[in-house]
Amino acid sequence: MDRAIAIQVSRLTKTYDGHMAVSDLSFQVYSGEIFGLLGPNGAGKSTTLRTLITLLTPTSGTASVLGHDTVREADVVRQLIGYVPQERAIDRFLTGREHLELLGALYHLPKAEAAKRIAELLKLVELEEAADRAAKTYSGGMKRKLDIACGLLPDPKILFLDEPTLGLDVQSRLRIWDYVRMLKARGMTIVMTTNYLDEADQLCDRLAIIDGGKIKTLGSPAELKVGLGGDIVSLTLKDQSKIPTLVSALTRQPAMRAVKATPTGLDIRVESPEKALPAILESANRLDCQLEFIEYHRPRLDDVFIAHTGRRIQDETPNAAE
Amino acid sequence: MKEYWQEIHALTMRWVRRLSRERFSMLFTLVQPMLFWLIFFGNLFQRAANVQVTQAPDYISFLTAGVVVMTVLNNGLAGGVDLLFDKENGFLERLMTTPIHRSSVILSRFIFVMTITSLQVLVILGVAFLFGVQPATGLLGIAAILMIGMLFGVGLTAISMAMAFSVKSHGDFFSVLGFLSLPMIFLSSALVPLVGMPAWMGFLARFNPMTWAIDAVRPLILSGWTEALPHVGMVVVVMLIFDALCLYGSVKVFRRAMG
């Protein structure tokens, strides 16, 4: 199926004072999807995002948003996008409504049109009651909601979210996820950066894992996990002397991708559990191997991240100071 | 053009709102520390200052011109502070992703700083009036004083904004500010006329644009048009050169910072 392309990034490179933040990055974002840039701090995901929203000029390569070049046609791009920066991009002395009114003027909306949209957005993010209070009285979650309302004010075709739930409590986090899903349901294209694996897993249709300024892998969370070589079934046998027999019996079967003996049993990588589990149980029965324990484990995004970057996402970047 | 004005108006009103939200800040903006210079320093040095040197009926009327220009200096040098905070908390970035003319942000700041400065200058002239200082050139003279203040303020505000965009942290910004402000005042004719200064200080003070501004404001307050006009003509030329230099340098910085 051919899908409309919302964003096209071609061989994007950005260097700061000789340090390469992003190197030869190419990818596409399709219309109507939630696209995630996942990576540790300093991986280059913010640089990529900031190039797309016209704040940075690439050193080489190009980026285009809905067919418009982010450098040559920056003003057109700015009309089409909404941006939700990282936390705290808020003027603590202005009220929520005043934030939105200011942006309304900056997007050149007529007063009546702006007032209508502002009322809708305040309702959407449940800030109607707090709308006329100074933002310094807002909680972290409320500020985030205001940020999102600000990003939505221009009625953008594409919304960019930079670390949307960084530092939020669990409840606010889930609320933000709900908004993002709802916006997608309305047909909006969403590009977000995150360094939370569960967020990327839950929210993104497709994601690019970025590390050291390069895309390590790209695909839907499910694809990426399957790409690792399937789910894992771990068996613990009552009689450990039977392990070699069972290993050789299973190795030859088509539903098993890899069979490995462990001290207490077997670890089997399987393509699909539906086919593999009955076959495993059948072989175990036939060979009279009594099972003490059976564990079925789906690869998590953590496993994907480690497989492609060689480290956990929480680890510091290698070039960061010790 | 209509859009341009809509942007500038909205951004300027934001600065006004911010100020009005902070009651104390509002109060201290109008009753500013500069008034203390006028009231305390002006009266304190009344007998210590030599009338032969100051060529003024009393020290406070001599000092008024200095305090007026010091107000312009302080406001101008601090004019970039709010942009510095905007830069640090990401608000500027939010503004920069909207389809506005980049210059709107800068212009809104100029308009706001010039307006506040003018109001403060009027407060100072008002307080000076209470101490018996009557501007010799009347209302027109006051208008000329405000014009001189704005001409000087534009360049200063431009420097301050450029500095706000260039510094790494706001600590740096305030250090530079604190470092610049006092020498600018002492090495000018604000407190003592050039002829009354030690030769080396008087020499340095001649290169201080502040001196030119004060030497034009002072006759407007003390003497009258015949004496003031040549100075006013001269300061306009000096300030246009000063502003051109400041704007030339800072526009480069703005371009780099705002894309």
XYZ file of C-alpha atoms in Angstrom:
581
model
C 0.000 0.000 0.000
C 1.304 3.431 -0.932
C 0.897 5.927 1.837
C 1.073 9.690 1.578
C 4.382 11.030 2.820
C 4.140 13.842 5.349
C 7.820 14.319 6.062
C 10.830 13.418 4.005
C 14.299 13.584 5.504
C 17.188 12.984 3.115
C 20.783 12.542 4.193
C 20.418 15.078 6.976
C 23.646 16.033 8.720
C 24.116 18.662 11.403
C 27.410 19.557 13.014
C 27.999 21.976 15.879
C 31.552 23.268 16.301
C 33.007 20.159 14.729
C 30.790 17.815 16.764
C 28.458 15.783 14.598
C 25.034 15.777 16.248
C 23.228 14.013 13.423
C 24.880 12.183 10.592
C 23.412 11.206 7.221
C 19.888 10.616 8.494
C 17.182 9.561 6.050
C 13.615 8.572 6.828
C 10.003 9.254 5.993
C 6.979 9.939 8.109
C 3.618 8.908 6.677
C 0.469 10.963 6.928
C -1.710 10.078 9.866
C 0.805 8.083 11.841
C 2.484 8.623 15.182
C 6.195 8.572 14.481
C 8.665 8.340 17.339
C 12.302 9.276 17.601
C 13.628 7.125 20.428
C 17.044 7.486 21.907
C 19.047 8.466 24.970
C 19.865 12.109 25.749
C 22.326 13.513 23.240
C 21.482 10.897 20.626
C 20.448 13.503 18.053
C 16.688 13.214 18.264
C 16.177 16.807 19.408
C 18.453 18.079 16.657
C 16.379 16.155 14.134
C 13.120 17.485 15.530
C 14.391 21.054 15.650
C 15.457 20.842 12.034
C 11.984 19.715 11.039
C 10.337 22.620 12.852
C 12.634 25.121 11.082
C 14.654 26.071 14.154
C 17.892 24.613 12.776
C 19.457 24.737 9.346
C 21.021 21.456 8.276
C 24.764 21.399 7.601
C 23.983 19.179 4.632
C 21.009 17.203 3.398
C 17.405 18.325 3.353
C 14.148 17.948 5.190
C 10.734 18.698 3.785
C 7.390 18.926 5.509
C 4.338 18.252 3.335
C 6.535 18.937 0.338
C 7.988 22.218 1.612
C 11.667 22.586 2.308
C 12.303 23.510 5.946
C 14.931 26.103 5.020
C 13.799 27.670 1.746
C 10.104 27.569 2.615
C 10.381 27.916 6.382
C 7.424 30.294 6.577
C 5.106 27.881 4.769
C 6.240 25.037 7.020
C 5.593 27.149 10.123
C 1.981 27.650 9.004
C 1.459 23.902 8.762
C 2.943 22.652 11.991
C 2.320 22.850 15.697
C 5.067 22.438 18.244
C 4.958 21.354 21.852
C 8.388 22.052 23.323
C 9.840 20.332 26.358
C 8.341 21.315 29.672
C 8.236 24.887 30.971
C 8.078 26.875 27.724
C 5.501 28.949 29.508
C 5.351 32.545 30.658
C 4.521 32.212 34.324
C 2.942 35.664 34.502
C 0.437 35.113 31.704
C -2.790 33.189 32.133
C -3.528 30.114 30.083
C -5.953 32.047 27.938
C -3.437 34.818 27.335
C -0.900 32.287 26.070
C -3.396 31.101 23.510
C -4.445 34.637 22.592
C -0.826 35.626 22.021
C -0.294 32.664 19.728
C -3.580 33.417 17.980
C -2.192 36.831 17.037
C 1.129 35.346 15.974
C -0.693 32.956 13.638
C -2.664 35.982 12.405
C -6.055 34.581 13.326
C -8.962 37.024 13.322
C -10.142 37.732 16.885
C -13.461 35.877 16.603
C -11.854 32.803 15.043
C -9.164 32.802 17.722
C -11.696 33.103 20.545
C -13.674 30.164 19.173
C -10.623 27.929 18.860
C -9.329 28.938 22.269
C -12.622 28.007 23.920
C -12.572 24.612 22.175
C -8.979 23.899 23.119
C -9.391 24.909 26.750
C -12.287 22.493 26.921
C -10.328 19.749 25.188
C -7.418 19.908 27.625
C -9.703 20.511 30.621
C -8.250 23.874 31.530
C -11.465 25.902 31.331
C -11.561 26.616 35.040
C -7.895 27.537 35.300
C -7.880 29.524 32.051
C -7.789 32.923 33.711
C -5.219 32.128 36.367
C -1.542 32.966 35.930
C 0.403 29.950 34.686
C 2.660 30.035 37.723
C -0.214 28.545 39.732
C -0.424 25.522 37.393
C 0.788 22.042 38.259
C 3.276 20.250 35.996
C 0.488 18.322 34.311
C -1.573 21.484 33.722
C 1.400 23.264 32.165
C 1.858 20.317 29.864
C -1.791 20.482 28.860
C -1.425 24.185 28.153
C 1.658 23.403 26.068
C -0.371 20.962 24.041
C -3.226 23.436 23.599
C -0.646 25.964 22.351
C 0.702 23.419 19.884
C -2.806 22.735 18.613
C -3.923 26.353 18.284
C -2.824 26.776 14.650
C -4.878 23.653 13.799
C -1.719 22.028 12.455
C -1.458 19.236 9.904
C 1.525 17.879 11.804
C 2.126 18.144 15.526
C 5.641 17.880 16.946
C 6.038 16.818 20.555
C 9.404 17.040 22.258
C 9.557 14.597 25.188
C 5.831 15.034 25.886
C 5.755 13.289 29.255
C 9.200 14.063 30.647
C 8.981 14.456 34.414
C 5.213 13.926 34.656
C 3.403 11.760 37.192
C 1.797 8.549 35.982
C -1.721 9.929 35.746
C -0.790 13.004 33.737
C 1.263 10.771 31.531
C -1.655 8.527 30.674
C -3.811 11.590 30.051
C -1.261 12.951 27.546
C -1.141 9.582 25.809
C -4.921 9.711 25.488
C -4.724 13.128 23.824
C -2.091 11.945 21.387
C -4.185 8.917 20.415
C -7.261 11.088 20.028
C -5.399 13.524 17.756
C -4.240 10.650 15.600
C -7.831 9.430 15.412
C -8.760 12.856 14.067
C -6.247 12.358 11.274
C -3.341 14.381 12.581
C 0.228 13.315 11.893
C 2.341 13.286 15.029
C 6.105 13.263 15.425
C 7.490 12.873 18.912
C 10.803 12.343 20.629
C 11.037 10.260 23.751
C 13.551 8.423 25.833
C 10.896 6.269 27.462
C 10.701 2.817 25.947
C 7.193 2.101 27.193
C 5.947 5.375 25.722
C 7.416 4.562 22.321
C 6.003 1.044 22.540
C 2.497 2.105 23.565
C 2.063 5.161 21.409
C 4.099 5.024 18.217
C 2.987 3.408 14.985
C 6.569 3.458 13.831
C 9.729 4.550 15.478
C 13.353 5.181 14.696
C 15.929 4.259 17.303
C 18.598 6.925 17.193
C 21.967 6.678 18.854
C 25.151 8.617 18.240
C 23.431 10.714 15.546
C 22.478 7.721 13.421
C 19.319 5.691 12.916
C 20.056 2.231 14.257
C 16.782 0.704 13.228
C 13.323 1.783 12.099
C 9.944 0.097 12.068
C 6.778 -0.523 14.045
C 7.381 -1.667 17.634
C 5.979 -5.098 16.741
C 8.206 -5.412 13.660
C 11.250 -4.405 15.616
C 10.558 -6.991 18.284
C 9.829 -9.726 15.763
C 12.983 -8.683 13.936
C 14.987 -9.778 16.932
C 14.177 -13.377 16.085
C 10.944 -14.150 17.805
C 9.578 -14.787 21.268
C 11.313 -16.885 23.820
C 9.966 -20.021 25.483
C 11.950 -21.149 28.520
C 11.496 -24.663 29.835
C 12.658 -26.115 33.149
C 12.857 -29.919 33.179
C 12.384 -32.165 36.200
C 15.007 -34.571 34.914
C 17.951 -32.587 33.627
C 19.577 -35.587 31.982
C 16.839 -35.403 29.331
C 17.859 -31.938 28.177
C 20.101 -33.059 25.253
C 17.430 -35.430 23.956
C 14.805 -32.716 23.866
C 17.216 -30.198 22.321
C 17.995 -32.478 19.413
C 14.312 -33.367 18.968
C 13.231 -29.726 18.798
C 16.118 -28.359 16.749
C 14.894 -30.112 13.636
C 11.359 -28.716 13.840
C 10.326 -25.828 11.567
C 8.497 -23.750 14.211
C 11.699 -23.325 16.273
C 14.204 -20.695 15.226
C 16.892 -21.471 17.759
C 17.140 -23.957 20.574
C 19.660 -23.543 23.324
C 20.356 -25.677 26.369
C 20.471 -23.922 29.731
C 21.607 -25.416 33.100
C 18.021 -26.276 34.083
C 16.302 -26.710 30.755
C 15.959 -25.022 27.363
C 15.567 -21.566 25.833
C 13.753 -21.696 22.544
C 13.289 -18.769 20.188
C 10.035 -19.228 18.309
C 8.468 -17.385 15.443
C 4.881 -17.671 16.616
C 3.721 -19.188 19.865
C 0.586 -20.673 18.260
C 2.630 -23.101 16.195
C 5.536 -23.602 18.532
C 3.895 -24.288 21.889
C 1.852 -27.361 20.850
C 4.908 -28.793 19.079
C 7.073 -28.300 22.129
C 4.553 -29.910 24.446
C 3.983 -32.769 22.053
C 7.727 -33.521 21.813
C 8.185 -33.291 25.551
C 5.341 -35.770 26.102
C 6.548 -38.169 23.444
C 10.066 -38.243 24.925
C 8.672 -38.439 28.446
C 10.314 -35.226 29.607
C 8.371 -33.936 32.569
C 8.138 -30.150 32.655
C 8.547 -28.389 35.965
C 8.078 -24.861 34.697
C 7.321 -23.158 31.409
C 7.761 -19.462 30.748
C 6.783 -17.569 27.672
C 8.450 -14.202 27.114
C 7.873 -11.669 24.360
C 10.876 -9.529 23.444
C 10.400 -6.053 24.840
C 11.525 -2.817 23.263
C 14.375 -2.880 25.796
C 15.674 -5.998 24.053
C 15.394 -4.221 20.691
C 17.235 -1.201 21.979
C 20.049 -3.257 23.481
C 20.341 -5.386 20.361
C 20.782 -2.330 18.125
C 22.812 0.001 20.297
C 24.671 -2.428 22.501
C 23.535 -0.763 25.708
C 20.521 0.135 27.797
C 18.773 3.442 27.146
C 19.429 4.714 30.662
C 23.199 4.402 30.212
C 25.077 7.608 29.546
C 26.141 8.251 25.973
C 29.711 7.031 25.437
C 31.159 10.483 24.665
C 29.525 12.127 27.674
C 31.835 12.983 30.573
C 32.199 10.330 33.242
C 1.609 44.931 6.981
C -1.544 44.328 8.979
C -0.148 40.980 10.090
C 3.142 42.595 11.040
C 1.345 45.064 13.262
C -0.797 42.308 14.796
C 2.388 40.471 15.798
C 4.143 43.521 17.200
C 1.064 44.605 19.118
C 0.525 41.168 20.668
C 4.180 40.799 21.639
C 4.392 44.307 23.098
C 1.240 43.757 25.122
C 2.813 40.618 26.521
C 5.655 42.685 28.019
C 3.143 45.148 29.437
C 1.063 42.329 30.969
C 4.109 40.715 32.504
C 5.071 43.956 34.170
C 1.568 44.694 35.417
C 1.265 41.199 36.933
C 4.161 41.832 39.269
C 2.951 44.511 41.624
C 6.301 45.036 43.299
C 8.195 45.046 40.083
C 5.695 47.574 38.742
C 6.118 49.781 41.781
C 9.885 49.623 41.715
C 9.926 50.252 38.005
C 8.307 53.615 38.532
C 9.879 54.485 41.873
C 13.237 53.289 40.681
C 16.576 53.349 42.417
C 17.623 56.170 40.095
C 15.381 58.424 42.145
C 17.640 57.815 45.125
C 20.572 59.168 43.150
C 18.597 62.290 42.460
C 17.140 62.767 45.923
C 20.013 61.597 48.144
C 23.071 62.182 46.012
C 21.644 65.451 44.700
C 20.971 66.868 48.150
C 23.970 65.252 49.816
C 26.484 66.944 47.540
C 24.688 70.271 47.574
C 27.411 71.861 49.723
C 30.286 69.630 48.723
C 29.927 70.475 45.037
C 31.605 73.597 43.757
C 29.180 75.907 41.948
C 32.101 77.382 39.963
C 32.669 73.911 38.536
C 29.086 72.755 38.028
C 27.910 76.122 36.665
C 24.435 75.383 38.033
C 22.311 77.106 40.683
C 22.463 73.989 42.879
C 23.853 70.469 42.629
C 20.484 68.732 42.229
C 19.635 70.772 39.156
C 23.081 69.925 37.773
C 22.592 66.233 38.555
C 19.103 65.945 37.012
C 20.476 65.589 33.462
C 22.894 62.925 34.685
C 20.168 60.925 36.424
C 17.908 61.158 33.376
C 20.610 59.639 31.164
C 21.599 57.096 33.831
C 17.993 55.886 33.751
C 18.221 55.490 30.001
C 21.500 53.605 30.441
C 20.180 51.179 33.039
C 16.946 50.473 31.191
C 18.755 50.018 27.925
C 21.395 47.688 29.300
C 18.722 45.627 31.067
C 16.454 45.696 28.000
C 17.453 42.200 26.903
C 16.804 40.485 30.232
C 13.317 39.253 29.415
C 14.515 37.814 26.118
C 17.249 36.049 28.047
C 14.640 34.350 30.204
C 12.572 33.544 27.122
C 15.617 31.972 25.561
C 16.378 29.937 28.662
C 12.921 28.561 29.273
C 12.150 27.758 25.656
C 9.464 30.411 25.136
C 11.563 32.057 22.446
C 11.754 28.763 20.614
C 7.998 28.526 20.708
C 7.731 32.017 19.221
C 10.276 31.130 16.556
C 8.195 28.199 15.293
C 5.286 30.529 14.543
C 5.099 32.227 11.140
C 6.073 35.679 12.386
C 8.575 38.214 11.128
C 11.664 37.666 13.269
C 11.984 41.416 13.727
C 8.610 41.603 15.511
C 10.140 40.162 18.658
C 12.975 42.709 18.597
C 10.728 45.633 17.723
C 8.242 44.803 20.473
C 11.110 44.950 22.932
C 12.306 48.318 21.622
C 8.812 49.759 21.877
C 8.330 48.460 25.402
C 11.737 49.545 26.741
C 11.466 53.009 25.146
C 7.996 53.524 26.604
C 8.999 52.489 30.112
C 12.163 54.576 29.908
C 10.225 57.645 28.822
C 7.781 57.216 31.697
C 10.655 56.925 34.142
C 12.356 60.003 32.751
C 9.105 61.901 33.260
C 8.925 60.676 36.866
C 12.492 61.871 37.442
C 11.805 65.261 35.926
C 8.659 65.436 38.076
C 10.551 64.679 41.284
C 13.302 67.123 40.293
C 10.581 69.727 39.798
C 9.493 69.150 43.411
C 13.053 70.058 44.411
C 12.804 73.241 42.404
C 14.351 72.153 39.125
C 12.390 73.768 36.288
C 13.500 72.845 32.759
C 14.538 76.137 31.101
C 13.257 75.046 27.697
C 9.767 74.068 28.889
C 7.604 71.292 27.416
C 9.348 71.334 24.072
C 12.604 70.865 25.937
C 11.152 67.855 27.752
C 10.135 66.393 24.393
C 13.724 66.926 23.201
C 15.032 65.187 26.348
C 12.775 62.181 25.684
C 13.975 62.057 22.077
C 17.621 62.066 23.164
C 16.847 59.331 25.681
C 15.243 57.168 23.002
C 18.106 57.705 20.569
C 20.577 56.564 23.206
C 18.274 53.788 24.448
C 17.874 52.115 21.050
C 21.580 51.388 20.770
C 21.844 50.217 24.374
C 18.824 47.954 24.098
C 20.232 46.480 20.888
C 23.516 45.675 22.674
C 21.644 44.167 25.593
C 19.479 41.966 23.390
C 22.482 40.836 21.377
C 24.204 39.976 24.635
C 21.137 38.059 25.841
C 21.298 35.913 22.711
C 25.049 35.336 22.929
C 25.752 34.576 26.596
C 25.913 30.997 27.841
C 24.126 31.633 31.124
C 22.232 34.469 32.730
C 24.977 34.699 35.344
C 27.310 35.884 32.590
C 24.760 38.414 31.437
C 24.343 40.011 34.830
C 28.100 40.025 35.496
C 28.756 41.931 32.293
C 25.874 44.258 33.091
C 27.164 45.012 36.579
C 30.653 45.475 35.238
C 29.637 47.911 32.498
C 27.182 50.091 34.353
C 29.327 51.858 36.976
C 32.341 52.825 34.800
C 29.890 54.121 32.212
C 28.441 56.423 34.879
C 31.689 57.547 36.515
C 33.421 58.034 33.179
C 30.755 60.443 31.993
C 29.673 63.948 32.846
C 26.757 62.627 34.940
C 28.163 63.556 38.372
C 30.914 66.046 37.535
C 31.365 68.155 34.381
C 34.294 67.234 32.127
C 36.272 70.313 33.183
C 36.029 69.260 36.819
C 37.432 65.767 36.238
C 41.013 64.545 36.574
C 42.527 64.862 33.108
C 42.684 61.131 32.361
C 39.073 60.521 33.406
C 37.920 63.521 31.433
C 39.789 62.166 28.424
C 38.072 58.773 28.650
C 34.697 60.390 29.318
C 34.877 62.169 25.961
C 34.528 58.784 24.220
C 31.489 57.823 26.255
C 28.268 58.382 24.294
C 26.592 59.010 27.633
C 28.626 62.204 28.043
C 27.270 63.544 24.759
C 23.708 62.765 25.780
C 24.143 64.433 29.180
C 25.830 67.499 27.730
C 22.782 68.000 25.520
C 20.155 67.305 28.195
C 21.842 69.546 30.754
C 21.543 72.885 28.916
C 17.945 71.975 28.022
C 17.281 71.902 31.774
C 19.658 74.626 32.998
C 20.187 77.234 30.275
C 17.782 77.501 27.368
C 17.523 76.890 23.654
C 20.336 79.147 22.425
C 22.885 77.278 24.455
C 21.251 73.863 24.072
C 20.628 73.726 20.319
C 24.223 73.161 19.141
C 24.577 70.343 21.711
C 21.260 68.823 20.693
C 22.286 68.922 17.029
C 25.591 67.314 17.901
C 24.082 64.559 20.056
C 21.687 63.565 17.296
C 24.644 62.969 14.982
C 26.634 61.107 17.644
C 23.665 58.948 18.610
C 22.809 58.064 15.028
C 26.367 56.818 14.581
C 26.223 55.000 17.940
C 22.871 53.373 17.064
C 24.056 52.401 13.602
C 27.092 50.642 15.063
C 25.068 48.876 17.767
C 22.343 47.789 15.365
C 24.832 46.600 12.767
C 26.546 44.399 15.338
C 23.403 43.093 16.978
C 21.435 42.355 13.822
C 24.143 39.837 12.950
C 23.653 38.196 16.327
C 19.845 38.225 15.975
C 20.082 36.616 12.533
C 22.249 33.852 13.886
C 20.103 33.303 16.970
C 16.703 33.443 15.326
C 17.387 32.041 11.839
